[in-house]
Each structure stands twice: as C-alpha cells, then as structure tokens.
Amino acid sequence: MPDGYPTEVDLTTKLGRGLAGAREERDTPQLWPLAAVSVVVVLLALAGALPQWPGLPHFVALPPADLHADLRVLLTRAPSVPAFVALLAVVLAVRVVVLCLLLGGLTWRRARFAALFYAVAALPLLLAAQLEFMASALLYSRLFWAAMTLLALTWFLTAPMPWQREERLRTAFTRSWRHGLRVEVLIPYALVLILLGVLADNFPVLTIPLIPVSALATGVAITFLARPAPHRPLRRLAAAALALAVAGTVFTVTRGAVDDGPVPEPREGSVLLMSGINSASGRGAIFETDIETLGYTCEQTFYFSYSGPGDGQPRGVATCPITTGAPYTPEDTQRPLAEQVEIFAEQIADLPRPLVVAGHSQAVWVVWQALASGVAPEVDAALFVGPFPQSPVGYPAADDDGEGRVAGDLLRLLIPLADLVDFDFDPDAPLAQEILATPDAASSIIAEPLPDDVRSLSMTSATDLPLMPDGWHLPVDRNACPMRVAHPYLPIRAVFHQEVNRFLDGRPALDCPAWRDWGAPVSRPFGTPPQDP
C-alpha cells in the first residue's frame, strides 16, 4: 500500500477513539435538570405543598439525599397509606427521570440503573427517616443520632455510584470504592450542604432562596464527580476515616472534664427526686444521684412514685432507702398527666421545707403543670433535668387517617423492638396520646408561667438539642449551658452536681462556650419537619 494511505490498524484505532469519544460525550452530565427541579421545589414551597423548614434545600441535594428529603415529608404529611404509596411512586418516577437526564439523557439502560440505584438506597433511607420521626415524636435523641449515622453511611457509600459511567450497579459500586468513594468531593460538598442548613435554620427567611444555591452546589459536585479520580484515592479514604476516628475519640474523652466541685455546706429542708418515663421503683438514673454532693443526707432525700403515696418502695439502685411512695412499674409512668399531677401534690404535702424538687425528663412536665396550676405551693425550688420544651411532631390514633398516619403505623410496628433494650413504651397510653401524639402539647405546658416565689433551673443535654426546633431556653430563672452528657445520665454526672450546687448557693453558672449548641443547627435540617399544631 502506498505511503500516506491509512492502514487497517489506523482505521480501527480511529474508529474506536471516535466511538469512545461519542460515548464520553453522551455520558457527560447535564445539569439543567437541577434548575428545573429547583423551580418546582420553590413553587411547591411557596404554595404550601412543601413545609418550609431548614431541610428544604435537600430536595435538590446530591442523590440519594434528595430521596431522603422526600421520604421525611411523605412520612409526616401523607394522610393515609394509599396516599403515601401513590405519592411515593410518583416521587420515585420523577427522581429516576431526573437522574437519567443528569447522566446524559433518558435511555432504558440509564432508567434501569437509576431505578435500581434508588431502590437500593430507599430501604435504609426510609428507615433513617422513620427513626428521625420516632425520635421527634417520642423525644428520644438516641434514635435521632442512630438515624444520622445510617443516613451518613448510606449517602457516602452510594452517592459516587451514578457518576462512574457504568451501567451495572455492582460495577459502579466497585469502581467508586476503588476511587476512594470520591471523598475529596463528597466531604467538601457535605460541608457546604451542612452550611446551607445552618443558614436556613438560623435565618428562616433564607430557606427558599437557598434552594437554587443548593442546586448550584450539587451541580458543582456532579461536575467534579464525573472527572477522573485523583491519584491514590484509597489513601484519601483512609486519611478521612482516620481523621473521623481521631475527632470522635477527642470528642468522647473530653466530655467528662468537669469535676463535682466543692461539697456544699449541709442544706436544710429536703429534696424530692423524680424519675422519668419507663422507670420503676429503684430503677432509673436519678435514683443513683449522689445526694451527698448536693448537701443532703438520706434522711432528707425522698423519691417520687408514679403509683401514688405509700409506705416505701424497693430500693433497687437508689442511693438512699426509699421510705415513701407505693411501688410502681413502667406502666404507671404513662398514666394521664392530670393523675400524675394529683399524686405529685399528695406526695409533697408533708415534706420538710425548703423543698427542692428535681424532675428528670417526663417528670419536668408533671412538676411544671403542678406548679403552674397552683397545686404544689410547698415547692421552693424546681430543677428541670433534661426538659423537652416542644413536642414537634405527633401521630394519629391507631387506624385513624391524618398527618403522620404512615409514620405512626410504622412506629407501632417497630416499638416492640424497644423491648430488646429494656424500653417499655406504649404509643397509645394516655400520657403518650396527651403529649407525644399531639404536636406542640409540651409547648402549651411550658408556656404556662411558674409562680414567682419558686426558683427554677433548667439543665439540658446537648444531645437532645436537635429535637428542639424552637430552642432550648425555658422561661426559668436560669438555663444552664447544655451539658455534654447523654439524656439518661444527666442526674449522675459531675456537671449536674456543679450546676445544681451553684444554683442553690446563688453562685454564677458554669461558663458556656459559644459552640456548645452548634450541633443543633448542624443536624436539625436533616431531621423531621415539624408539624402544624
């Protein structure tokens, strides 16, 4: 063949390169669908079809975080099971089409990939959304943080997959893992998404304007994810995991940095300790409170009984013998609020004054209601330990339609699993229906003013802050700095002893770092949207 004519090998090479280039061009992400979805989300929010809460920018987040936003709203807003199923089918169809368009165009192969992608992510995301609802409905922050962990794991493992230019889900996951889960893109993007949520949480007027900003951030992330992975991606992944482990260790070991402080002079009067829901006689953290560090003796210490007055209860883990009250079980803690207020008034009638009452968790509502209604004039000081000033979401009665029907049914289905961790709770018990199942019922209690002659102190767990959309400050004499202690253990930690002694002695509270409550605006946008009362 004469010189200058292409050989068969040259033609094959050029043809292969041309086909690869055409395929690469077809696989180039198209970002215009994000703009279209942003417009739809803005219009739905303005029309009231979507709740305006800090999680609104997540509707245009990097998949599958967008589906997580859908599920949170559907669980709490769908009025019936058929409505939930129908709306979920529509939402999934829209998400599949949008992802196909983002990947380069609507084809059967892309549609199959996108459908499988969302199907795989849907189950853990639905569980995360349900756990978030249960945390907000039951005011149980451990469920919230479990949901956050499940959400983070699901998102980091799946978010890089659609941008690997693979048509099989398993191959896409393998490729994304070999590329270090693209943490050099996902981590900065996650920080931007968190920042947008913080802005929306602190400045609600910015919530809707932040939707297109979120779409822009998602577009930038997709652009970088579609590019080749940098050199040595697994080392980046290992470094990120190590940094997370170090940060978690530092956070954990520095929580107990506060000591008990000086032991106060012996106090006069008496102290009544009240445990919360699911407690029993001699069983509950507040029974273990070291009352000597608070300046009291066992002769001055009394324990409340949810069963009513009596001649004593089993001691269990209590620091002191329990010489008053009738034995009670976890079921007694779920009696109607009015009955609990009545038996509280009966049990404090003859206690020595000045009387200090420390109510933990649920007991906060009992003490507050009793004081506000004037049936407990014997109380001189009230210590509210682990209060929840709001009940942001509710659920309808069993088999009744209404907002939260699906989430309520799933709650009743999953609640038996709580027995595995020794948590005995009935979502249809009288107190649960009064306060937890009714949105903002707790707020109506806390809104009632306390008597002027009762000194009051509120001590909140920092882990509970995401469940307080309206903030953690109560209308009391002193709000202690949120404590880096899990809710159940507040009454037995040194920082609790310090704050109580400072309050009773008339000394200033412990210093409160400005960052102590930052976890709330960081995490709250990923939670359940509050319901209208």
mmCIF file of N, CA and C in Angstrom, residues 372-466:
data_model
loop_
_atom_site.group_PDB
_atom_site.id
_atom_site.type_symbol
_atom_site.label_atom_id
_atom_site.label_comp_id
_atom_site.label_asym_id
_atom_site.label_seq_id
_atom_site.Cartn_x
_atom_site.Cartn_y
_atom_site.Cartn_z
ATOM 1 N N ALA A 372 -47.587 25.431 87.851
ATOM 2 C CA ALA A 372 -48.340 26.446 87.120
ATOM 3 C C ALA A 372 -49.808 26.461 87.499
ATOM 4 N N SER A 373 -50.350 25.290 87.866
ATOM 5 C CA SER A 373 -51.762 25.219 88.227
ATOM 6 C C SER A 373 -52.011 25.538 89.703
ATOM 7 N N GLY A 374 -50.931 25.712 90.472
ATOM 8 C CA GLY A 374 -51.080 26.130 91.866
ATOM 9 C C GLY A 374 -51.371 25.035 92.852
ATOM 10 N N VAL A 375 -51.186 23.762 92.470
ATOM 11 C CA VAL A 375 -51.494 22.661 93.399
ATOM 12 C C VAL A 375 -50.272 22.211 94.183
ATOM 13 N N ALA A 376 -49.120 22.865 93.970
ATOM 14 C CA ALA A 376 -47.900 22.459 94.667
ATOM 15 C C ALA A 376 -47.214 23.666 95.297
ATOM 16 N N PRO A 377 -47.896 24.354 96.241
ATOM 17 C CA PRO A 377 -47.288 25.546 96.849
ATOM 18 C C PRO A 377 -46.127 25.213 97.776
ATOM 19 N N GLU A 378 -45.938 23.930 98.100
ATOM 20 C CA GLU A 378 -44.863 23.551 99.011
ATOM 21 C C GLU A 378 -43.484 23.586 98.355
ATOM 22 N N VAL A 379 -43.420 23.642 97.049
ATOM 23 C CA VAL A 379 -42.145 23.601 96.337
ATOM 24 C C VAL A 379 -41.474 24.978 96.401
ATOM 25 N N ASP A 380 -40.211 24.975 96.827
ATOM 26 C CA ASP A 380 -39.444 26.223 96.914
ATOM 27 C C ASP A 380 -38.478 26.387 95.743
ATOM 28 N N ALA A 381 -37.983 25.277 95.190
ATOM 29 C CA ALA A 381 -37.066 25.333 94.045
ATOM 30 C C ALA A 381 -37.314 24.124 93.161
ATOM 31 N N ALA A 382 -37.307 24.351 91.855
ATOM 32 C CA ALA A 382 -37.545 23.274 90.888
ATOM 33 C C ALA A 382 -36.336 23.131 89.984
ATOM 34 N N LEU A 383 -35.839 21.904 89.884
ATOM 35 C CA LEU A 383 -34.715 21.590 89.000
ATOM 36 C C LEU A 383 -35.260 20.758 87.844
ATOM 37 N N PHE A 384 -35.261 21.323 86.645
ATOM 38 C CA PHE A 384 -35.780 20.633 85.464
ATOM 39 C C PHE A 384 -34.598 19.991 84.731
ATOM 40 N N VAL A 385 -34.532 18.662 84.805
ATOM 41 C CA VAL A 385 -33.382 17.910 84.310
ATOM 42 C C VAL A 385 -33.753 17.220 82.995
ATOM 43 N N GLY A 386 -33.107 17.616 81.907
ATOM 44 C CA GLY A 386 -33.409 17.023 80.608
ATOM 45 C C GLY A 386 -34.795 17.375 80.110
ATOM 46 N N PRO A 387 -35.185 18.658 80.134
ATOM 47 C CA PRO A 387 -36.533 19.023 79.681
ATOM 48 C C PRO A 387 -36.650 19.017 78.162
ATOM 49 N N PHE A 388 -37.861 18.803 77.690
ATOM 50 C CA PHE A 388 -38.187 18.969 76.275
ATOM 51 C C PHE A 388 -39.282 20.022 76.183
ATOM 52 N N PRO A 389 -38.933 21.235 75.772
ATOM 53 C CA PRO A 389 -39.925 22.312 75.744
ATOM 54 C C PRO A 389 -40.910 22.217 74.601
ATOM 55 N N GLN A 390 -40.645 21.345 73.608
ATOM 56 C CA GLN A 390 -41.570 21.192 72.485
ATOM 57 C C GLN A 390 -41.781 19.713 72.181
ATOM 58 N N SER A 391 -42.925 19.414 71.594
ATOM 59 C CA SER A 391 -43.177 18.096 71.002
ATOM 60 C C SER A 391 -43.504 18.367 69.531
ATOM 61 N N PRO A 392 -42.485 18.416 68.660
ATOM 62 C CA PRO A 392 -42.635 18.993 67.316
ATOM 63 C C PRO A 392 -43.500 18.207 66.354
ATOM 64 N N VAL A 393 -43.625 16.900 66.520
ATOM 65 C CA VAL A 393 -44.469 16.106 65.622
ATOM 66 C C VAL A 393 -45.356 15.192 66.449
ATOM 67 N N GLY A 394 -46.441 14.748 65.834
ATOM 68 C CA GLY A 394 -47.349 13.825 66.504
ATOM 69 C C GLY A 394 -47.747 12.709 65.559
ATOM 70 N N TYR A 395 -48.701 11.915 65.990
ATOM 71 C CA TYR A 395 -49.189 10.813 65.165
ATOM 72 C C TYR A 395 -50.650 10.554 65.539
ATOM 73 N N PRO A 396 -51.485 10.170 64.554
ATOM 74 C CA PRO A 396 -52.902 9.944 64.843
ATOM 75 C C PRO A 396 -53.116 8.671 65.641
ATOM 76 N N ALA A 397 -54.294 8.550 66.206
ATOM 77 C CA ALA A 397 -54.640 7.328 66.931
ATOM 78 C C ALA A 397 -54.609 6.132 65.982
ATOM 79 N N ALA A 398 -54.475 4.944 66.542
ATOM 80 C CA ALA A 398 -54.377 3.732 65.730
ATOM 81 C C ALA A 398 -55.560 3.621 64.774
ATOM 82 N N ASP A 399 -55.250 3.322 63.504
ATOM 83 C CA ASP A 399 -56.240 3.106 62.442
ATOM 84 C C ASP A 399 -56.951 4.385 62.006
ATOM 85 N N ASP A 400 -56.541 5.536 62.509
ATOM 86 C CA ASP A 400 -57.131 6.804 62.077
ATOM 87 C C ASP A 400 -56.248 7.439 61.016
ATOM 88 N N ASP A 401 -56.885 8.002 59.971
ATOM 89 C CA ASP A 401 -56.134 8.734 58.967
ATOM 90 C C ASP A 401 -55.810 10.140 59.470
ATOM 91 N N GLY A 402 -54.800 10.739 58.884
ATOM 92 C CA GLY A 402 -54.371 12.078 59.270
ATOM 93 C C GLY A 402 -52.879 12.207 59.071
ATOM 94 N N GLU A 403 -52.358 13.424 59.249
ATOM 95 C CA GLU A 403 -50.921 13.636 59.088
ATOM 96 C C GLU A 403 -50.129 12.710 60.002
ATOM 97 N N GLY A 404 -49.142 12.053 59.417
ATOM 98 C CA GLY A 404 -48.321 11.140 60.197
ATOM 99 C C GLY A 404 -48.895 9.744 60.304
ATOM 100 N N ARG A 405 -49.925 9.406 59.498
ATOM 101 C CA ARG A 405 -50.545 8.087 59.599
ATOM 102 C C ARG A 405 -49.533 6.973 59.348
ATOM 103 N N VAL A 406 -48.784 7.076 58.247
ATOM 104 C CA VAL A 406 -47.836 6.017 57.905
ATOM 105 C C VAL A 406 -46.720 5.934 58.940
ATOM 106 N N ALA A 407 -46.174 7.084 59.334
ATOM 107 C CA ALA A 407 -45.117 7.078 60.344
ATOM 108 C C ALA A 407 -45.633 6.530 61.671
ATOM 109 N N GLY A 408 -46.883 6.863 62.017
ATOM 110 C CA GLY A 408 -47.461 6.338 63.251
ATOM 111 C C GLY A 408 -47.651 4.836 63.203
ATOM 112 N N ASP A 409 -48.094 4.315 62.044
ATOM 113 C CA ASP A 409 -48.249 2.866 61.912
ATOM 114 C C ASP A 409 -46.903 2.162 62.012
ATOM 115 N N LEU A 410 -45.889 2.737 61.355
ATOM 116 C CA LEU A 410 -44.555 2.137 61.442
ATOM 117 C C LEU A 410 -44.001 2.225 62.859
ATOM 118 N N LEU A 411 -44.320 3.305 63.563
ATOM 119 C CA LEU A 411 -43.888 3.439 64.961
ATOM 120 C C LEU A 411 -44.452 2.295 65.791
ATOM 121 N N ARG A 412 -45.753 2.035 65.629
ATOM 122 C CA ARG A 412 -46.380 0.950 66.396
ATOM 123 C C ARG A 412 -45.820 -0.409 65.991
ATOM 124 N N LEU A 413 -45.415 -0.527 64.717
ATOM 125 C CA LEU A 413 -44.840 -1.786 64.254
ATOM 126 C C LEU A 413 -43.449 -2.015 64.824
ATOM 127 N N LEU A 414 -42.680 -0.930 64.968
ATOM 128 C CA LEU A 414 -41.286 -1.055 65.400
ATOM 129 C C LEU A 414 -41.105 -0.976 66.904
ATOM 130 N N ILE A 415 -42.088 -0.408 67.618
ATOM 131 C CA ILE A 415 -41.889 -0.159 69.047
ATOM 132 C C ILE A 415 -41.650 -1.438 69.849
ATOM 133 N N PRO A 416 -42.191 -2.614 69.461
ATOM 134 C CA PRO A 416 -41.845 -3.824 70.235
ATOM 135 C C PRO A 416 -40.352 -4.121 70.268
ATOM 136 N N LEU A 417 -39.626 -3.635 69.245
ATOM 137 C CA LEU A 417 -38.169 -3.862 69.241
ATOM 138 C C LEU A 417 -37.502 -3.149 70.403
ATOM 139 N N ALA A 418 -38.185 -2.125 70.972
ATOM 140 C CA ALA A 418 -37.604 -1.404 72.101
ATOM 141 C C ALA A 418 -37.435 -2.302 73.325
ATOM 142 N N ASP A 419 -38.203 -3.391 73.366
ATOM 143 C CA ASP A 419 -38.044 -4.328 74.489
ATOM 144 C C ASP A 419 -36.645 -4.926 74.522
ATOM 145 N N LEU A 420 -35.988 -4.952 73.359
ATOM 146 C CA LEU A 420 -34.633 -5.516 73.312
ATOM 147 C C LEU A 420 -33.651 -4.682 74.111
ATOM 148 N N VAL A 421 -33.959 -3.383 74.269
ATOM 149 C CA VAL A 421 -33.093 -2.504 75.070
ATOM 150 C C VAL A 421 -33.797 -2.085 76.356
ATOM 151 N N ASP A 422 -34.779 -2.916 76.766
ATOM 152 C CA ASP A 422 -35.463 -2.714 78.046
ATOM 153 C C ASP A 422 -36.184 -1.364 78.099
ATOM 154 N N PHE A 423 -36.798 -0.985 76.983
ATOM 155 C CA PHE A 423 -37.569 0.255 76.943
ATOM 156 C C PHE A 423 -39.028 -0.115 76.731
ATOM 157 N N ASP A 424 -39.827 0.026 77.782
ATOM 158 C CA ASP A 424 -41.231 -0.362 77.762
ATOM 159 C C ASP A 424 -42.071 0.881 77.484
ATOM 160 N N PHE A 425 -42.629 0.963 76.273
ATOM 161 C CA PHE A 425 -43.386 2.157 75.903
ATOM 162 C C PHE A 425 -44.611 1.776 75.098
ATOM 163 N N ASP A 426 -45.735 2.404 75.408
ATOM 164 C CA ASP A 426 -46.985 2.193 74.692
ATOM 165 C C ASP A 426 -47.373 3.503 74.015
ATOM 166 N N PRO A 427 -47.291 3.584 72.672
ATOM 167 C CA PRO A 427 -47.606 4.847 71.994
ATOM 168 C C PRO A 427 -49.056 5.275 72.120
ATOM 169 N N ASP A 428 -49.917 4.369 72.574
ATOM 170 C CA ASP A 428 -51.329 4.699 72.738
ATOM 171 C C ASP A 428 -51.742 4.833 74.197
ATOM 172 N N ALA A 429 -50.757 4.862 75.111
ATOM 173 C CA ALA A 429 -51.057 5.083 76.522
ATOM 174 C C ALA A 429 -51.571 6.510 76.714
ATOM 175 N N PRO A 430 -52.286 6.771 77.806
ATOM 176 C CA PRO A 430 -52.888 8.104 77.999
ATOM 177 C C PRO A 430 -51.900 9.262 77.898
ATOM 178 N N LEU A 431 -50.777 9.188 78.613
ATOM 179 C CA LEU A 431 -49.828 10.301 78.577
ATOM 180 C C LEU A 431 -49.218 10.458 77.193
ATOM 181 N N ALA A 432 -48.927 9.346 76.517
ATOM 182 C CA ALA A 432 -48.361 9.418 75.173
ATOM 183 C C ALA A 432 -49.325 10.119 74.221
ATOM 184 N N GLN A 433 -50.603 9.806 74.321
ATOM 185 C CA GLN A 433 -51.584 10.449 73.453
ATOM 186 C C GLN A 433 -51.761 11.924 73.809
ATOM 187 N N GLU A 434 -51.666 12.251 75.080
ATOM 188 C CA GLU A 434 -51.843 13.635 75.514
ATOM 189 C C GLU A 434 -50.728 14.549 75.017
ATOM 190 N N ILE A 435 -49.482 14.078 75.131
ATOM 191 C CA ILE A 435 -48.333 14.960 74.893
ATOM 192 C C ILE A 435 -47.560 14.585 73.647
ATOM 193 N N LEU A 436 -47.184 13.324 73.513
ATOM 194 C CA LEU A 436 -46.310 12.939 72.410
ATOM 195 C C LEU A 436 -47.056 12.841 71.088
ATOM 196 N N ALA A 437 -48.279 12.354 71.102
ATOM 197 C CA ALA A 437 -49.037 12.195 69.861
ATOM 198 C C ALA A 437 -49.655 13.493 69.377
ATOM 199 N N THR A 438 -49.642 14.511 70.224
ATOM 200 C CA THR A 438 -50.258 15.801 69.899
ATOM 201 C C THR A 438 -49.166 16.834 69.673
ATOM 202 N N PRO A 439 -49.020 17.335 68.432
ATOM 203 C CA PRO A 439 -47.962 18.325 68.178
ATOM 204 C C PRO A 439 -48.094 19.544 69.084
ATOM 205 N N ASP A 440 -46.972 19.947 69.654
ATOM 206 C CA ASP A 440 -46.852 21.154 70.479
ATOM 207 C C ASP A 440 -47.623 21.089 71.795
ATOM 208 N N ALA A 441 -48.034 19.882 72.222
ATOM 209 C CA ALA A 441 -48.685 19.772 73.524
ATOM 210 C C ALA A 441 -47.714 20.140 74.636
ATOM 211 N N ALA A 442 -46.448 19.742 74.492
ATOM 212 C CA ALA A 442 -45.453 20.094 75.509
ATOM 213 C C ALA A 442 -45.260 21.602 75.573
ATOM 214 N N SER A 443 -45.300 22.270 74.418
ATOM 215 C CA SER A 443 -45.128 23.723 74.399
ATOM 216 C C SER A 443 -46.225 24.423 75.186
ATOM 217 N N SER A 444 -47.444 23.896 75.116
ATOM 218 C CA SER A 444 -48.549 24.526 75.840
ATOM 219 C C SER A 444 -48.359 24.419 77.344
ATOM 220 N N ILE A 445 -47.702 23.355 77.797
ATOM 221 C CA ILE A 445 -47.425 23.210 79.236
ATOM 222 C C ILE A 445 -46.355 24.211 79.658
ATOM 223 N N ILE A 446 -45.258 24.232 78.909
ATOM 224 C CA ILE A 446 -44.140 25.102 79.266
ATOM 225 C C ILE A 446 -44.517 26.574 79.137
ATOM 226 N N ALA A 447 -45.523 26.879 78.334
ATOM 227 C CA ALA A 447 -45.936 28.275 78.151
ATOM 228 C C ALA A 447 -46.630 28.839 79.385
ATOM 229 N N GLU A 448 -47.106 27.974 80.271
ATOM 230 C CA GLU A 448 -47.779 28.451 81.483
ATOM 231 C C GLU A 448 -46.736 28.991 82.461
ATOM 232 N N PRO A 449 -46.950 30.177 83.014
ATOM 233 C CA PRO A 449 -45.937 30.777 83.903
ATOM 234 C C PRO A 449 -45.832 30.054 85.237
ATOM 235 N N LEU A 450 -44.608 29.985 85.747
ATOM 236 C CA LEU A 450 -44.358 29.417 87.069
ATOM 237 C C LEU A 450 -44.596 30.478 88.143
ATOM 238 N N PRO A 451 -44.890 30.062 89.375
ATOM 239 C CA PRO A 451 -45.054 31.032 90.472
ATOM 240 C C PRO A 451 -43.783 31.852 90.682
ATOM 241 N N ASP A 452 -43.954 33.096 91.033
ATOM 242 C CA ASP A 452 -42.809 33.994 91.209
ATOM 243 C C ASP A 452 -41.910 33.578 92.369
ATOM 244 N N ASP A 453 -42.479 32.906 93.369
ATOM 245 C CA ASP A 453 -41.690 32.563 94.555
ATOM 246 C C ASP A 453 -40.980 31.221 94.442
ATOM 247 N N VAL A 454 -41.023 30.586 93.280
ATOM 248 C CA VAL A 454 -40.342 29.304 93.062
ATOM 249 C C VAL A 454 -39.103 29.544 92.212
ATOM 250 N N ARG A 455 -37.932 29.229 92.761
ATOM 251 C CA ARG A 455 -36.703 29.330 91.991
ATOM 252 C C ARG A 455 -36.623 28.150 91.027
ATOM 253 N N SER A 456 -36.116 28.396 89.818
ATOM 254 C CA SER A 456 -36.152 27.340 88.800
ATOM 255 C C SER A 456 -34.862 27.307 87.994
ATOM 256 N N LEU A 457 -34.439 26.094 87.688
ATOM 257 C CA LEU A 457 -33.214 25.850 86.927
ATOM 258 C C LEU A 457 -33.494 24.791 85.874
ATOM 259 N N SER A 458 -33.072 25.043 84.633
ATOM 260 C CA SER A 458 -33.199 24.070 83.556
ATOM 261 C C SER A 458 -31.820 23.577 83.147
ATOM 262 N N MET A 459 -31.687 22.246 83.018
ATOM 263 C CA MET A 459 -30.426 21.625 82.614
ATOM 264 C C MET A 459 -30.699 20.684 81.450
ATOM 265 N N THR A 460 -30.158 21.015 80.291
ATOM 266 C CA THR A 460 -30.455 20.306 79.050
ATOM 267 C C THR A 460 -29.251 19.507 78.581
ATOM 268 N N SER A 461 -29.524 18.358 77.974
ATOM 269 C CA SER A 461 -28.470 17.570 77.352
ATOM 270 C C SER A 461 -28.211 18.095 75.953
ATOM 271 N N ALA A 462 -26.948 18.268 75.597
ATOM 272 C CA ALA A 462 -26.608 18.757 74.263
ATOM 273 C C ALA A 462 -27.057 17.777 73.180
ATOM 274 N N THR A 463 -27.151 16.496 73.513
ATOM 275 C CA THR A 463 -27.582 15.510 72.514
ATOM 276 C C THR A 463 -29.063 15.634 72.197
ATOM 277 N N ASP A 464 -29.830 16.319 73.045
ATOM 278 C CA ASP A 464 -31.270 16.485 72.814
ATOM 279 C C ASP A 464 -31.600 17.713 71.962
ATOM 280 N N LEU A 465 -30.655 18.582 71.735
ATOM 281 C CA LEU A 465 -30.935 19.867 71.096
ATOM 282 C C LEU A 465 -31.555 19.756 69.704
ATOM 283 N N PRO A 466 -31.194 18.759 68.872
ATOM 284 C CA PRO A 466 -31.836 18.680 67.557
ATOM 285 C C PRO A 466 -33.348 18.469 67.623
#
